[in-house]
PDB file of C-alpha atoms in Angstrom:
ATOM      1  CA  ARG A   1      -1.877   4.627  -1.801  1.00 55.00           C
ATOM      2  CA  LYS A   2      -0.313   8.051  -2.120  1.00 60.00           C
ATOM      3  CA  ALA A   3       0.844   7.311  -5.669  1.00 54.00           C
ATOM      4  CA  VAL A   4      -2.661   6.134  -6.583  1.00 48.00           C
ATOM      5  CA  GLU A   5      -4.156   9.349  -5.228  1.00 53.00           C
ATOM      6  CA  GLU A   6      -1.567  11.426  -7.107  1.00 60.00           C
ATOM      7  CA  LEU A   7      -2.738   9.727 -10.300  1.00 53.00           C
ATOM      8  CA  GLY A   8      -6.240  10.960  -9.545  1.00 57.00           C
ATOM      9  CA  CYS A   9      -7.623   7.532  -8.719  1.00 49.00           C
ATOM     10  CA  SER A  10      -9.700   7.016  -5.591  1.00 52.00           C
ATOM     11  CA  ARG A  11      -8.807   4.280  -3.122  1.00 56.00           C
ATOM     12  CA  GLU A  12     -12.131   2.558  -3.852  1.00 57.00           C
ATOM     13  CA  ALA A  13     -11.515   2.589  -7.614  1.00 49.00           C
ATOM     14  CA  TRP A  14      -8.023   1.154  -7.121  1.00 51.00           C
ATOM     15  CA  ASP A  15      -9.361  -1.604  -4.855  1.00 52.00           C
ATOM     16  CA  GLU A  16     -12.076  -2.410  -7.402  1.00 49.00           C
ATOM     17  CA  ALA A  17      -9.465  -2.634 -10.179  1.00 56.00           C
ATOM     18  CA  SER A  18      -7.622  -5.260  -8.136  1.00 73.00           C
ATOM     19  CA  TRP A  19     -10.366  -7.754  -9.053  1.00 78.00           C
ATOM     20  CA  LEU A  20      -9.415  -8.823 -12.596  1.00 80.00           C
ATOM     21  CA  LEU A  21     -12.498  -8.764 -14.806  1.00 79.00           C
ATOM     22  CA  GLY A  22     -12.944 -12.198 -16.339  1.00 85.00           C
ATOM     23  CA  GLY A  23     -10.744 -13.733 -13.621  1.00 89.00           C
ATOM     24  CA  ALA A  24     -11.377 -17.216 -12.299  1.00 91.00           C
ATOM     25  CA  TRP A  25     -13.098 -15.707  -9.230  1.00 87.00           C
ATOM     26  CA  GLU A  26     -16.069 -14.907 -11.496  1.00 88.00           C
ATOM     27  CA  SER A  27     -16.481 -18.571 -12.445  1.00 92.00           C
ATOM     28  CA  ARG A  28     -18.099 -21.538 -10.755  1.00 93.00           C
ATOM     29  CA  TRP A  29     -15.862 -24.426  -9.628  1.00 96.00           C
ATOM     30  CA  ALA A  30     -16.923 -26.659 -12.538  1.00 96.00           C
ATOM     31  CA  GLU A  31     -15.709 -23.980 -14.971  1.00 96.00           C
ATOM     32  CA  LEU A  32     -12.223 -23.729 -13.441  1.00 96.00           C
ATOM     33  CA  THR A  33      -9.270 -25.427 -15.079  1.00 97.00           C
ATOM     34  CA  GLU A  34      -7.388 -28.063 -13.076  1.00 97.00           C
ATOM     35  CA  GLU A  35      -4.620 -25.517 -12.590  1.00 97.00           C
ATOM     36  CA  GLU A  36      -7.057 -22.920 -11.211  1.00 97.00           C
ATOM     37  CA  GLN A  37      -8.485 -25.535  -8.847  1.00 97.00           C
ATOM     38  CA  ARG A  38      -4.926 -26.243  -7.610  1.00 98.00           C
ATOM     39  CA  TYR A  39      -4.432 -22.508  -6.973  1.00 97.00           C
ATOM     40  CA  ALA A  40      -7.715 -22.416  -5.044  1.00 96.00           C
ATOM     41  CA  LYS A  41      -6.473 -25.261  -2.847  1.00 97.00           C
ATOM     42  CA  VAL A  42      -3.325 -23.261  -2.026  1.00 97.00           C
ATOM     43  CA  LEU A  43      -5.787 -20.695  -0.630  1.00 95.00           C
ATOM     44  CA  ASP A  44      -7.628 -23.275   1.523  1.00 94.00           C
ATOM     45  CA  ILE A  45     -10.550 -23.849  -0.866  1.00 93.00           C
ATOM     46  CA  HIS A  46     -10.834 -27.613  -1.290  1.00 93.00           C
ATOM     47  CA  SER A  47     -14.318 -28.198  -2.638  1.00 94.00           C
ATOM     48  CA  ALA A  48     -16.785 -27.065  -5.261  1.00 95.00           C
ATOM     49  CA  ASP A  49     -19.345 -26.205  -2.576  1.00 93.00           C
ATOM     50  CA  LEU A  50     -16.955 -23.895  -0.766  1.00 91.00           C
ATOM     51  CA  TRP A  51     -15.804 -22.192  -3.977  1.00 93.00           C
ATOM     52  CA  ASP A  52     -19.328 -21.763  -5.324  1.00 92.00           C
ATOM     53  CA  THR A  53     -20.483 -20.241  -2.023  1.00 89.00           C
ATOM     54  CA  ALA A  54     -17.607 -17.763  -2.096  1.00 88.00           C
ATOM     55  CA  PHE A  55     -17.263 -17.001  -5.815  1.00 87.00           C
ATOM     56  CA  GLY A  56     -18.997 -17.317  -9.155  1.00 79.00           C
ATOM     57  CA  ASP A  57     -20.372 -13.815  -9.568  1.00 69.00           C
ATOM     58  CA  ALA A  58     -19.230 -10.260  -8.891  1.00 67.00           C
ATOM     59  CA  GLY A  59     -21.296  -9.874  -5.724  1.00 73.00           C
ATOM     60  CA  LYS A  60     -19.719 -12.705  -3.743  1.00 72.00           C
ATOM     61  CA  ARG A  61     -15.962 -11.986  -3.592  1.00 72.00           C
ATOM     62  CA  GLY A  62     -14.890 -14.490  -0.989  1.00 76.00           C
ATOM     63  CA  GLN A  63     -17.844 -14.548   1.366  1.00 73.00           C
ATOM     64  CA  GLN A  64     -17.719 -17.113   4.169  1.00 77.00           C
ATOM     65  CA  LEU A  65     -14.092 -18.135   3.610  1.00 84.00           C
ATOM     66  CA  GLY A  66     -11.668 -18.782   6.448  1.00 85.00           C
ATOM     67  CA  GLY A  67      -8.089 -19.985   6.704  1.00 87.00           C
ATOM     68  CA  ALA A  68      -5.757 -17.964   4.488  1.00 89.00           C
ATOM     69  CA  TRP A  69      -8.632 -15.582   3.771  1.00 86.00           C
ATOM     70  CA  GLU A  70      -8.514 -14.321   7.343  1.00 85.00           C
ATOM     71  CA  LEU A  71      -4.989 -12.995   6.788  1.00 87.00           C
ATOM     72  CA  SER A  72      -4.107  -9.660   5.276  1.00 85.00           C
ATOM     73  CA  TRP A  73      -2.367  -9.659   1.886  1.00 87.00           C
ATOM     74  CA  SER A  74       0.915  -8.718   3.568  1.00 87.00           C
ATOM     75  CA  LYS A  75       0.778 -11.878   5.738  1.00 90.00           C
ATOM     76  CA  LEU A  76       0.248 -14.289   2.831  1.00 93.00           C
ATOM     77  CA  SER A  77       3.138 -16.420   1.651  1.00 96.00           C
ATOM     78  CA  ARG A  78       4.631 -15.772  -1.770  1.00 95.00           C
ATOM     79  CA  GLU A  79       2.916 -18.957  -2.996  1.00 97.00           C
ATOM     80  CA  GLN A  80      -0.466 -17.788  -1.694  1.00 96.00           C
ATOM     81  CA  ARG A  81      -0.132 -14.335  -3.303  1.00 93.00           C
ATOM     82  CA  HIS A  82       0.821 -15.987  -6.594  1.00 95.00           C
ATOM     83  CA  ALA A  83      -2.192 -18.317  -6.379  1.00 96.00           C
ATOM     84  CA  ALA A  84      -4.528 -15.388  -5.689  1.00 93.00           C
ATOM     85  CA  LYS A  85      -3.165 -13.492  -8.689  1.00 91.00           C
ATOM     86  CA  GLN A  86      -3.697 -16.535 -10.914  1.00 95.00           C
ATOM     87  CA  LEU A  87      -7.349 -16.528  -9.824  1.00 93.00           C
ATOM     88  CA  GLY A  88      -7.731 -12.837 -10.720  1.00 90.00           C
ATOM     89  CA  ILE A  89      -7.251 -11.333  -7.261  1.00 88.00           C
ATOM     90  CA  LEU A  90      -4.426  -8.980  -8.096  1.00 85.00           C
ATOM     91  CA  GLY A  91      -3.413  -7.475  -4.801  1.00 84.00           C
ATOM     92  CA  ALA A  92      -4.110  -6.125  -1.357  1.00 83.00           C
ATOM     93  CA  GLY A  93      -6.891  -3.852  -2.575  1.00 78.00           C
ATOM     94  CA  ALA A  94      -9.007  -6.839  -3.520  1.00 81.00           C
ATOM     95  CA  TRP A  95      -7.798  -9.365  -0.953  1.00 83.00           C
ATOM     96  CA  ASP A  96      -8.082  -7.163   2.119  1.00 79.00           C
ATOM     97  CA  LYS A  97     -11.550  -6.022   1.095  1.00 75.00           C
ATOM     98  CA  SER A  98     -12.903  -9.460   0.214  1.00 74.00           C
ATOM     99  CA  LYS A  99     -16.111 -10.554   1.888  1.00 65.00           C
ATOM    100  CA  ALA A 100     -14.396 -13.237   3.952  1.00 65.00           C
ATOM    101  CA  PRO A 101     -14.855 -12.762   7.711  1.00 59.00           C
ATOM    102  CA  ALA A 102     -12.294 -10.164   8.692  1.00 56.00           C
ATOM    103  CA  SER A 103      -9.736 -10.995  11.318  1.00 55.00           C
ATOM    104  CA  ALA A 104      -8.177  -8.161  13.295  1.00 59.00           C
ATOM    105  CA  ASP A 105      -5.237  -8.374  10.893  1.00 57.00           C
ATOM    106  CA  ARG A 106      -7.424  -7.850   7.807  1.00 56.00           C
ATOM    107  CA  GLU A 107      -9.444  -5.121   9.507  1.00 65.00           C
ATOM    108  CA  TRP A 108      -6.202  -3.274  10.290  1.00 68.00           C
ATOM    109  CA  ALA A 109      -5.003  -3.641   6.696  1.00 63.00           C
ATOM    110  CA  GLN A 110      -8.228  -2.018   5.448  1.00 60.00           C
ATOM    111  CA  LEU A 111      -7.549   1.163   7.428  1.00 65.00           C
ATOM    112  CA  SER A 112      -5.643   4.080   5.960  1.00 69.00           C
ATOM    113  CA  GLN A 113      -2.403   5.117   7.635  1.00 73.00           C
ATOM    114  CA  ALA A 114      -4.193   8.077   9.280  1.00 76.00           C
ATOM    115  CA  GLU A 115      -6.950   5.767  10.578  1.00 70.00           C
ATOM    116  CA  GLN A 116      -4.354   3.354  11.966  1.00 73.00           C
ATOM    117  CA  GLN A 117      -2.570   6.231  13.710  1.00 80.00           C
ATOM    118  CA  ALA A 118      -5.822   7.545  15.238  1.00 77.00           C
ATOM    119  CA  LYS A 119      -6.792   4.065  16.424  1.00 73.00           C
ATOM    120  CA  MET A 120      -3.396   3.540  18.068  1.00 79.00           C
ATOM    121  CA  GLU A 121      -3.644   6.927  19.807  1.00 81.00           C
ATOM    122  CA  ARG A 122      -7.151   6.130  21.111  1.00 76.00           C
ATOM    123  CA  TRP A 123      -5.992   2.738  22.385  1.00 69.00           C
ATOM    124  CA  PHE A 124      -2.983   4.278  24.110  1.00 74.00           C
ATOM    125  CA  GLN A 125      -5.149   6.933  25.777  1.00 77.00           C
ATOM    126  CA  GLN A 126      -7.684   4.338  26.943  1.00 75.00           C
ATOM    127  CA  HIS A 127      -5.056   2.057  28.438  1.00 71.00           C
ATOM    128  CA  PHE A 128      -2.479   4.477  29.787  1.00 75.00           C
ATOM    129  CA  GLN A 129      -4.389   7.656  30.571  1.00 72.00           C
ATOM    130  CA  GLY A 130      -3.164   9.104  33.836  1.00 57.00           C
ATOM    131  CA  ASN A 131      -0.115   6.835  33.923  1.00 60.00           C
ATOM    132  CA  ILE A 132       2.087   8.860  31.605  1.00 58.00           C
ATOM    133  CA  GLY A 133       5.188  10.125  33.377  1.00 57.00           C
ATOM    134  CA  GLY A 134       4.312   8.256  36.552  1.00 52.00           C
ATOM    135  CA  THR A 135       4.488   4.729  37.731  1.00 54.00           C
ATOM    136  CA  VAL A 136       2.316   2.087  36.212  1.00 51.00           C
TER     137      VAL A 136
END
């Protein structure tokens, strides 16, 4: 993220660029090649109905998907990351901000390092306030 910012690119612009224009994610299931359909299945999409609900135009971007889609990019297997890239989802910026229901893991991945730090400090204060230095 820091390198992106040093290049003068906003986080939002970088995330947007992680969705390859013209990628398979912009197509309907019937338009996918057999190979692209195999990659979709690696990512827990096993039917035309499910794919077409989640993809097919720029506004959808993974809506209503579960399974692998509930994981953050960093938790995907190498095979799953490769499959996503073959479908035009090039990295964490796109994956972690997809419209699939966010698990706690994906929600955490969407936070900046400063936001993660602040959230951890708030949690610690809420759960251990008054117990620091004493007995629990």
